[in-house]
């Protein structure tokens, strides 16, 4: 198998033509995210059955041919932990990848651990060892050493072989479609998050009043614009905790800004007037224009009940996942279980049907969980030596 670093546009176009003819490719990237507004793409790695190559995006500037292939339904792209690769595609051409398989997700349907590192999956699936000596590399620096290039390429060297083994096993179990569905859901979630307003991505927004949300929206929009203008990470412009502190304190003067702990640095003092202007705009907004975040309205007396019922469902879910060899972290979170409780027990049918009652998740555990909630299931310890020692059995109907 040929192995190389591509730095010429013609070679890159030939690679894309080759990938298109193969219709199957392993893909990975190296990037640095802490310094620039968007993560800085530093290297692309590809593997087909015939080629094993890296592409230098500093030398090959126009990567559109690849991104269009990644968004092509005919080209199956195999990744490992591919959230960053999906975002690069979306940012480059504003189109989602349409035929991506993630090895982490696939492995979650074959065992109880998720997510697993590449250096864990390869030995687990293929019995081969991989090395990771370059994890602290500054991938922006040029020239890359031969060792760096070899390490980067190794990240895709075994990907196709891993997927081949996984696909055969998942086909036998009838779970290949589950993997495809979950990979599509991952991409949809990334695309949805990417299109949210900057203020909506911050934690704690559900605890704010509409007026505080208005102030937050102004401050977050300012930070985003300033970050893009200066090509810096938004958090390097103003940390999240300081942004939320500005929302709570609502400073009316530059002196008020400086009195906040950690806000007396020179770079913050230079923008203090702009921060005050953001606060004033948020406070001056008419009531009918205030932003609102939908929030659940559950009575306080019910919260304890939800937690107790949710813990019972969590035990049932954990036992079921162990029984069928699927990672519980992939199937459902505590929030998913609470959503099911509110939907099924308290009949609060706002929003979409709970995730645990849709698609492959419903096949795995939907009936079990709703039957537990309806009192149709009895629980006993049945398999003491097993990794799923509990037996959930349907109760005999009353005479």
CSV table of C-alpha atoms in Angstrom, one decimal:
chain,number,residue,atom,x,y,z
A,1,UNK,CA,0.0,0.0,0.0
A,2,UNK,CA,1.4,3.4,-1.0
A,3,UNK,CA,2.0,5.9,1.8
A,4,UNK,CA,2.7,9.6,1.4
A,5,UNK,CA,2.2,13.3,2.3
A,6,UNK,CA,0.3,15.2,-0.4
A,7,UNK,CA,1.3,18.9,-0.8
A,8,UNK,CA,0.4,19.5,-4.5
A,9,UNK,CA,-3.1,20.3,-5.7
A,10,UNK,CA,-2.9,17.9,-8.7
A,11,UNK,CA,-2.0,15.0,-6.3
A,12,UNK,CA,-4.9,15.9,-4.1
A,13,UNK,CA,-7.4,15.9,-7.0
A,14,UNK,CA,-6.1,12.5,-8.1
A,15,UNK,CA,-6.6,11.3,-4.5
A,16,UNK,CA,-10.2,12.5,-4.6
A,17,UNK,CA,-10.9,10.8,-7.9
A,18,UNK,CA,-9.4,7.6,-6.5
A,19,UNK,CA,-11.6,7.8,-3.4
A,20,UNK,CA,-14.7,8.4,-5.6
A,21,UNK,CA,-13.9,5.3,-7.5
A,22,UNK,CA,-13.4,3.2,-4.3
A,23,UNK,CA,-16.6,4.6,-2.6
A,24,UNK,CA,-15.0,3.6,0.8
A,25,UNK,CA,-12.5,5.6,2.7
A,26,UNK,CA,-11.2,6.0,6.3
A,27,UNK,CA,-10.8,9.7,7.3
A,28,UNK,CA,-9.3,11.5,10.2
A,29,UNK,CA,-7.9,15.0,10.9
A,30,UNK,CA,-5.4,16.7,13.2
A,31,UNK,CA,-6.4,20.2,14.3
A,32,UNK,CA,-5.8,22.8,17.0
A,33,UNK,CA,-8.9,24.4,18.5
A,34,UNK,CA,-7.8,26.6,21.5
A,35,UNK,CA,-6.3,29.6,19.6
A,36,UNK,CA,-8.5,30.5,16.7
A,37,UNK,CA,-12.2,31.4,16.2
A,38,UNK,CA,-12.8,28.0,14.5
A,39,UNK,CA,-10.7,25.0,15.0
A,40,UNK,CA,-7.6,25.2,12.7
A,41,UNK,CA,-7.4,22.2,10.4
A,42,UNK,CA,-3.8,21.1,10.3
A,43,UNK,CA,-3.8,17.7,8.5
A,44,UNK,CA,-6.1,15.3,6.8
A,45,UNK,CA,-5.5,11.6,6.7
A,46,UNK,CA,-7.1,9.1,4.3
A,47,UNK,CA,-6.9,5.3,3.8
A,48,UNK,CA,-8.4,3.2,1.1
A,49,UNK,CA,-7.7,-0.4,0.3
A,50,UNK,CA,-4.8,0.9,-1.9
A,51,UNK,CA,-3.6,4.2,-0.5
A,52,UNK,CA,-2.6,5.5,2.9
A,53,UNK,CA,-1.9,9.2,2.7
A,54,UNK,CA,-2.0,12.6,4.5
A,55,UNK,CA,-2.9,15.9,3.0
A,56,UNK,CA,-1.3,19.2,4.1
A,57,UNK,CA,-4.1,21.8,4.1
A,58,UNK,CA,-1.5,24.6,4.4
A,59,UNK,CA,-0.1,23.6,1.0
A,60,UNK,CA,-3.4,22.4,-0.6
A,61,UNK,CA,-5.7,25.3,0.2
A,62,UNK,CA,-8.8,24.3,-1.7
A,63,UNK,CA,-10.2,21.1,-0.2
A,64,UNK,CA,-13.7,21.5,-1.8
A,65,UNK,CA,-13.3,18.3,-3.8
A,66,UNK,CA,-13.0,16.3,-0.7
A,67,UNK,CA,-15.8,17.9,1.3
A,68,UNK,CA,-18.2,17.4,-1.6
A,69,UNK,CA,-17.2,13.7,-1.6
A,70,UNK,CA,-17.8,13.5,2.1
A,71,UNK,CA,-21.4,14.9,1.6
A,72,UNK,CA,-22.0,12.4,-1.3
A,73,UNK,CA,-24.3,9.5,-0.4
A,74,UNK,CA,-22.2,7.2,-2.7
A,75,UNK,CA,-19.0,7.6,-0.7
A,76,UNK,CA,-19.0,5.8,2.7
A,77,UNK,CA,-16.6,7.6,5.1
A,78,UNK,CA,-15.4,5.7,8.1
A,79,UNK,CA,-14.3,7.8,11.1
A,80,UNK,CA,-13.4,7.3,14.7
A,81,UNK,CA,-14.9,9.9,17.1
A,82,UNK,CA,-15.8,11.9,14.0
A,83,UNK,CA,-17.6,14.9,15.5
A,84,UNK,CA,-14.8,17.3,14.5
A,85,UNK,CA,-14.6,15.9,11.0
A,86,UNK,CA,-18.4,16.4,10.6
A,87,UNK,CA,-18.1,20.0,11.7
A,88,UNK,CA,-15.3,20.7,9.3
A,89,UNK,CA,-17.5,19.5,6.4
A,90,UNK,CA,-20.4,21.6,7.6
A,91,UNK,CA,-18.3,24.7,7.9
A,92,UNK,CA,-16.6,24.2,4.6
A,93,UNK,CA,-19.6,23.6,2.3
A,94,UNK,CA,-22.7,24.0,4.6
A,95,UNK,CA,-23.8,20.5,3.8
A,96,UNK,CA,-23.8,17.5,6.1
A,97,UNK,CA,-22.0,14.2,5.5
A,98,UNK,CA,-24.6,11.7,4.3
A,99,UNK,CA,-22.8,8.3,4.6
A,100,UNK,CA,-20.6,8.3,7.7
A,101,UNK,CA,-19.9,5.4,10.0
A,102,UNK,CA,-18.2,6.1,13.3
A,103,UNK,CA,-16.2,3.2,14.8
A,104,UNK,CA,-16.9,4.4,18.4
A,105,UNK,CA,-20.7,4.2,17.8
A,106,UNK,CA,-20.3,0.8,16.0
A,107,UNK,CA,-18.3,-0.6,18.9
A,108,UNK,CA,-21.0,0.6,21.4
A,109,UNK,CA,-23.4,-1.8,19.7
A,110,UNK,CA,-21.0,-4.7,20.2
A,111,UNK,CA,-20.2,-4.3,23.9
A,112,UNK,CA,-20.8,-2.3,27.1
A,113,UNK,CA,-18.1,0.3,26.8
A,114,UNK,CA,-18.6,3.7,25.0
A,115,UNK,CA,-16.8,5.7,23.9
A,116,UNK,CA,-13.6,3.9,23.3
A,117,UNK,CA,-10.3,5.4,22.2
A,118,UNK,CA,-8.8,4.3,18.9
A,119,UNK,CA,-5.8,2.7,20.6
A,120,UNK,CA,-8.4,0.6,22.6
A,121,UNK,CA,-10.7,-0.4,19.7
A,122,UNK,CA,-7.9,-1.6,17.4
A,123,UNK,CA,-6.5,-4.2,19.8
A,124,UNK,CA,-10.0,-5.2,20.9
A,125,UNK,CA,-11.3,-5.8,17.4
A,126,UNK,CA,-8.1,-6.8,15.5
A,127,UNK,CA,-5.7,-7.9,18.1
A,128,UNK,CA,-3.1,-5.3,16.9
A,129,UNK,CA,-1.3,-2.6,18.9
A,130,UNK,CA,-1.2,1.1,17.9
A,131,UNK,CA,1.1,3.7,19.3
A,132,UNK,CA,0.3,7.3,20.3
A,133,UNK,CA,3.6,9.1,21.0
A,134,UNK,CA,2.6,12.4,19.2
A,135,UNK,CA,-0.5,13.3,21.1
A,136,UNK,CA,1.0,16.6,22.2
A,137,UNK,CA,2.2,17.6,18.8
A,138,UNK,CA,1.6,21.2,17.7
A,139,UNK,CA,0.2,20.3,14.3
A,140,UNK,CA,0.4,23.9,13.0
A,141,UNK,CA,4.2,23.9,12.8
A,142,UNK,CA,6.0,23.1,9.6
A,143,UNK,CA,7.7,21.1,8.3
A,144,UNK,CA,6.2,18.0,9.8
A,145,UNK,CA,8.7,15.4,10.8
A,146,UNK,CA,8.5,11.9,9.3
A,147,UNK,CA,7.6,10.6,12.7
A,148,UNK,CA,4.7,13.0,13.0
A,149,UNK,CA,3.4,12.1,9.5
A,150,UNK,CA,3.7,8.3,10.3
A,151,UNK,CA,1.8,8.8,13.6
A,152,UNK,CA,-1.0,10.8,11.9
A,153,UNK,CA,-1.4,8.2,9.1
A,154,UNK,CA,-1.5,5.4,11.6
A,155,UNK,CA,-4.8,6.9,12.9
A,156,UNK,CA,-6.5,5.7,9.7
A,157,UNK,CA,-4.3,2.6,8.9
A,158,UNK,CA,-6.5,0.1,10.7
A,159,UNK,CA,-9.9,1.9,10.4
A,160,UNK,CA,-11.2,-0.1,7.4
A,161,UNK,CA,-10.1,-3.4,8.8
A,162,UNK,CA,-11.9,-2.5,12.1
A,163,UNK,CA,-15.1,-1.6,10.3
A,164,UNK,CA,-15.0,-4.7,8.2
A,165,UNK,CA,-14.8,-6.9,11.3
A,166,UNK,CA,-17.5,-4.8,13.1
A,167,UNK,CA,-19.8,-4.8,10.1
A,168,UNK,CA,-19.7,-8.6,9.8
A,169,UNK,CA,-20.5,-9.0,13.5
A,170,UNK,CA,-23.2,-6.3,13.5
A,171,UNK,CA,-24.8,-7.9,10.4
A,172,UNK,CA,-25.0,-11.2,12.3
A,173,UNK,CA,-26.7,-9.4,15.2
A,174,UNK,CA,-29.0,-7.4,12.9
A,175,UNK,CA,-27.7,-4.1,14.2
A,176,UNK,CA,-26.0,-2.5,11.1
A,177,UNK,CA,-29.1,-0.3,10.5
A,178,UNK,CA,-28.9,0.8,14.2
A,179,UNK,CA,-25.4,2.0,13.7
A,180,UNK,CA,-26.4,4.0,10.5
A,181,UNK,CA,-29.3,5.5,12.3
A,182,UNK,CA,-27.2,6.6,15.3
A,183,UNK,CA,-24.5,8.1,13.0
A,184,UNK,CA,-27.2,10.1,11.2
A,185,UNK,CA,-28.5,11.3,14.5
A,186,UNK,CA,-25.0,12.4,15.6
A,187,UNK,CA,-24.6,14.4,12.5
A,188,UNK,CA,-28.1,16.0,12.9
A,189,UNK,CA,-27.3,16.9,16.5
A,190,UNK,CA,-24.0,18.6,15.4
A,191,UNK,CA,-25.8,20.5,12.7
A,192,UNK,CA,-28.5,21.6,15.0
A,193,UNK,CA,-26.0,22.8,17.7
A,194,UNK,CA,-24.0,24.6,15.0
A,195,UNK,CA,-27.1,26.6,14.1
A,196,UNK,CA,-28.1,27.7,17.6
A,197,UNK,CA,-27.6,31.3,18.7
A,198,UNK,CA,-24.4,31.8,20.7
A,199,UNK,CA,-26.3,32.6,23.9
A,200,UNK,CA,-28.3,29.4,23.6
A,201,UNK,CA,-25.2,27.3,23.8
A,202,UNK,CA,-24.2,28.5,27.2
A,203,UNK,CA,-24.9,26.4,30.3
A,204,UNK,CA,-27.3,27.8,32.9
A,205,UNK,CA,-29.6,29.8,30.5
A,206,UNK,CA,-32.7,28.0,31.8
A,207,UNK,CA,-32.1,29.6,35.2
A,208,UNK,CA,-32.2,33.1,33.9
A,209,UNK,CA,-35.2,35.5,33.7
A,210,UNK,CA,-36.2,36.9,30.3
A,211,UNK,CA,-34.5,40.2,31.1
A,212,UNK,CA,-31.3,38.5,32.0
A,213,UNK,CA,-31.6,36.5,28.8
A,214,UNK,CA,-31.8,39.7,26.9
A,215,UNK,CA,-28.6,40.9,28.5
A,216,UNK,CA,-26.9,37.6,27.9
A,217,UNK,CA,-28.0,37.6,24.2
A,218,UNK,CA,-26.3,41.0,23.7
A,219,UNK,CA,-23.1,40.0,25.5
A,220,UNK,CA,-22.8,36.7,23.7
A,221,UNK,CA,-23.4,38.2,20.3
A,222,UNK,CA,-20.7,40.8,21.0
A,223,UNK,CA,-18.3,38.1,22.2
A,224,UNK,CA,-19.0,36.0,19.1
A,225,UNK,CA,-18.5,39.0,16.7
A,226,UNK,CA,-15.3,40.1,18.5
A,227,UNK,CA,-13.9,36.5,18.4
A,228,UNK,CA,-14.6,36.2,14.7
A,229,UNK,CA,-13.0,39.6,14.0
A,230,UNK,CA,-9.9,38.8,16.0
A,231,UNK,CA,-9.8,35.1,15.0
A,232,UNK,CA,-9.7,33.9,18.5
A,233,UNK,CA,-11.7,31.4,20.5
A,234,UNK,CA,-14.7,33.1,22.1
A,235,UNK,CA,-13.7,32.0,25.5
A,236,UNK,CA,-10.3,33.7,25.1
A,237,UNK,CA,-12.3,37.0,24.4
A,238,UNK,CA,-14.4,36.6,27.6
A,239,UNK,CA,-14.6,33.4,29.7
A,240,UNK,CA,-18.1,31.9,30.1
A,241,UNK,CA,-18.1,32.4,33.9
A,242,UNK,CA,-17.3,36.1,33.5
A,243,UNK,CA,-19.9,36.5,30.8
A,244,UNK,CA,-22.5,35.0,33.2
A,245,UNK,CA,-21.2,37.3,36.0
A,246,UNK,CA,-21.8,40.3,33.7
A,247,UNK,CA,-25.4,39.0,33.2
A,248,UNK,CA,-26.0,38.8,37.0
A,249,UNK,CA,-24.3,42.0,38.0
A,250,UNK,CA,-25.4,44.1,35.0
A,251,UNK,CA,-22.7,46.8,35.3
A,252,UNK,CA,-23.8,50.3,34.4
A,253,UNK,CA,-20.3,51.9,34.2
A,254,UNK,CA,-16.8,50.9,33.2
A,255,UNK,CA,-15.9,51.2,36.9
A,256,UNK,CA,-18.6,48.6,37.7
A,257,UNK,CA,-17.0,46.3,35.2
A,258,UNK,CA,-13.6,46.6,36.8
A,259,UNK,CA,-15.0,45.9,40.2
A,260,UNK,CA,-15.8,42.4,39.2
A,261,UNK,CA,-13.1,39.9,40.1
A,262,UNK,CA,-10.8,39.0,37.2
A,263,UNK,CA,-12.3,41.8,35.1
A,264,UNK,CA,-9.6,44.4,35.9
A,265,UNK,CA,-7.2,43.0,33.4
A,266,UNK,CA,-6.0,45.4,30.7
A,267,UNK,CA,-7.7,43.5,27.8
A,268,UNK,CA,-11.0,43.6,29.7
A,269,UNK,CA,-10.6,47.3,30.6
A,270,UNK,CA,-10.2,48.1,26.9
A,271,UNK,CA,-13.7,46.7,26.1
A,272,UNK,CA,-15.5,47.7,29.3
A,273,UNK,CA,-17.4,50.4,27.6
A,274,UNK,CA,-18.6,47.9,25.0
A,275,UNK,CA,-19.7,45.5,27.7
A,276,UNK,CA,-21.7,48.2,29.4
A,277,UNK,CA,-23.4,49.1,26.1
A,278,UNK,CA,-24.4,45.5,25.7
A,279,UNK,CA,-26.0,45.5,29.2
A,280,UNK,CA,-27.8,48.7,28.5
A,281,UNK,CA,-29.2,47.4,25.2
A,282,UNK,CA,-30.5,44.3,27.0
A,283,UNK,CA,-32.1,46.3,29.8
A,284,UNK,CA,-33.7,48.7,27.3
A,285,UNK,CA,-35.4,46.0,25.3
A,286,UNK,CA,-39.2,46.3,25.4
A,287,UNK,CA,-40.9,43.4,27.3
A,288,UNK,CA,-42.6,42.0,24.3
A,289,UNK,CA,-39.2,41.5,22.6
A,290,UNK,CA,-37.5,39.7,25.4
A,291,UNK,CA,-36.1,36.2,24.6
A,292,UNK,CA,-37.6,33.2,26.3
A,293,UNK,CA,-36.2,29.8,26.8
A,294,UNK,CA,-38.9,27.0,27.1
A,295,UNK,CA,-38.5,25.4,30.5
A,296,UNK,CA,-40.4,22.5,32.1
A,297,UNK,CA,-42.9,23.4,34.7
A,298,UNK,CA,-42.9,20.5,37.1
A,299,UNK,CA,-44.1,20.8,40.6
A,300,UNK,CA,-41.4,20.6,43.3
A,301,UNK,CA,-43.3,17.7,45.0
A,302,UNK,CA,-42.9,15.6,41.8
A,303,UNK,CA,-39.1,16.0,41.4
A,304,UNK,CA,-38.3,13.5,44.1
A,305,UNK,CA,-40.7,11.0,42.7
A,306,UNK,CA,-39.1,11.4,39.2
A,307,UNK,CA,-35.7,10.8,40.6
A,308,UNK,CA,-36.7,7.6,42.5
A,309,UNK,CA,-38.6,6.2,39.4
A,310,UNK,CA,-35.7,7.3,37.2
A,311,UNK,CA,-33.2,5.3,39.4
A,312,UNK,CA,-35.4,2.2,39.1
A,313,UNK,CA,-35.5,2.6,35.3
A,314,UNK,CA,-31.7,3.1,35.3
A,315,UNK,CA,-31.3,-0.3,37.0
A,316,UNK,CA,-33.6,-2.0,34.4
A,317,UNK,CA,-31.8,-0.3,31.5
A,318,UNK,CA,-28.3,-1.2,32.8
A,319,UNK,CA,-29.4,-4.9,33.2
A,320,UNK,CA,-30.9,-4.9,29.8
A,321,UNK,CA,-27.9,-3.4,28.1
A,322,UNK,CA,-25.6,-5.9,29.8
A,323,UNK,CA,-27.9,-8.7,28.6
A,324,UNK,CA,-27.9,-7.7,24.9
A,325,UNK,CA,-24.3,-6.3,24.9
A,326,UNK,CA,-24.9,-2.6,24.1
A,327,UNK,CA,-23.3,0.3,25.9
A,328,UNK,CA,-25.8,2.0,28.2
A,329,UNK,CA,-24.2,5.4,27.6
A,330,UNK,CA,-25.2,5.0,23.9
A,331,UNK,CA,-28.7,4.0,24.7
A,332,UNK,CA,-29.9,6.6,27.1
A,333,UNK,CA,-28.9,9.2,29.7
A,334,UNK,CA,-30.5,10.1,33.0
A,335,UNK,CA,-32.2,13.0,31.2
A,336,UNK,CA,-33.7,10.5,28.7
A,337,UNK,CA,-35.1,8.4,31.5
A,338,UNK,CA,-36.6,11.4,33.2
A,339,UNK,CA,-38.2,12.4,29.9
A,340,UNK,CA,-39.8,8.9,29.7
A,341,UNK,CA,-41.1,9.2,33.2
A,342,UNK,CA,-42.7,12.6,32.6
A,343,UNK,CA,-44.2,11.4,29.3
A,344,UNK,CA,-45.5,8.0,30.3
A,345,UNK,CA,-46.3,8.4,34.0
A,346,UNK,CA,-47.3,12.0,34.3
A,347,UNK,CA,-48.7,12.3,30.7
A,348,UNK,CA,-46.7,15.5,29.9
A,349,UNK,CA,-46.6,15.2,26.2
A,350,UNK,CA,-44.8,18.4,25.3
A,351,UNK,CA,-42.2,18.1,22.6
A,352,UNK,CA,-41.1,15.0,20.7
A,353,UNK,CA,-41.7,11.4,21.8
A,354,UNK,CA,-39.0,10.3,24.3
A,355,UNK,CA,-35.9,9.0,22.5
A,356,UNK,CA,-36.1,5.7,24.4
A,357,UNK,CA,-39.5,5.0,22.7
A,358,UNK,CA,-38.2,5.6,19.2
A,359,UNK,CA,-36.1,3.7,16.6
A,360,UNK,CA,-33.6,1.1,17.7
A,361,UNK,CA,-33.8,2.2,21.3
A,362,UNK,CA,-37.5,1.1,21.4
A,363,UNK,CA,-36.4,-2.3,20.1
A,364,UNK,CA,-33.8,-2.6,22.8
A,365,UNK,CA,-35.6,-1.4,25.9
A,366,UNK,CA,-38.8,0.5,25.1
A,367,UNK,CA,-41.4,-2.2,26.1
A,368,UNK,CA,-39.3,-3.2,29.1
A,369,UNK,CA,-39.2,0.3,30.6
A,370,UNK,CA,-42.8,1.2,30.0
A,371,UNK,CA,-43.9,-2.2,31.4
A,372,UNK,CA,-41.8,-1.5,34.5
A,373,UNK,CA,-43.6,1.9,34.8
A,374,UNK,CA,-47.0,0.2,34.4
A,375,UNK,CA,-46.3,-2.4,37.0
A,376,UNK,CA,-46.4,-5.3,34.5
A,377,UNK,CA,-42.9,-6.5,35.5
A,378,UNK,CA,-41.5,-8.3,38.5
A,379,UNK,CA,-37.9,-8.1,39.5
A,380,UNK,CA,-35.7,-10.8,41.1
A,381,UNK,CA,-32.1,-11.8,41.4
A,382,UNK,CA,-31.7,-14.7,39.0
A,383,UNK,CA,-28.1,-15.0,37.7
A,384,UNK,CA,-25.8,-14.2,40.6
A,385,UNK,CA,-22.6,-15.0,38.6
A,386,UNK,CA,-23.8,-13.1,35.5
A,387,UNK,CA,-23.0,-9.5,34.5
A,388,UNK,CA,-26.8,-9.1,34.3
A,389,UNK,CA,-27.9,-10.7,37.5
A,390,UNK,CA,-31.5,-9.4,37.5
A,391,UNK,CA,-34.5,-10.9,35.9
A,392,UNK,CA,-37.4,-8.7,34.8
A,393,UNK,CA,-40.4,-10.9,34.3
A,394,UNK,CA,-43.9,-10.2,33.2
A,395,UNK,CA,-46.4,-10.6,36.0
A,396,UNK,CA,-49.3,-13.1,35.7
A,397,UNK,CA,-52.5,-11.2,35.0
A,398,UNK,CA,-54.9,-11.0,37.9
A,399,UNK,CA,-57.8,-13.6,37.9
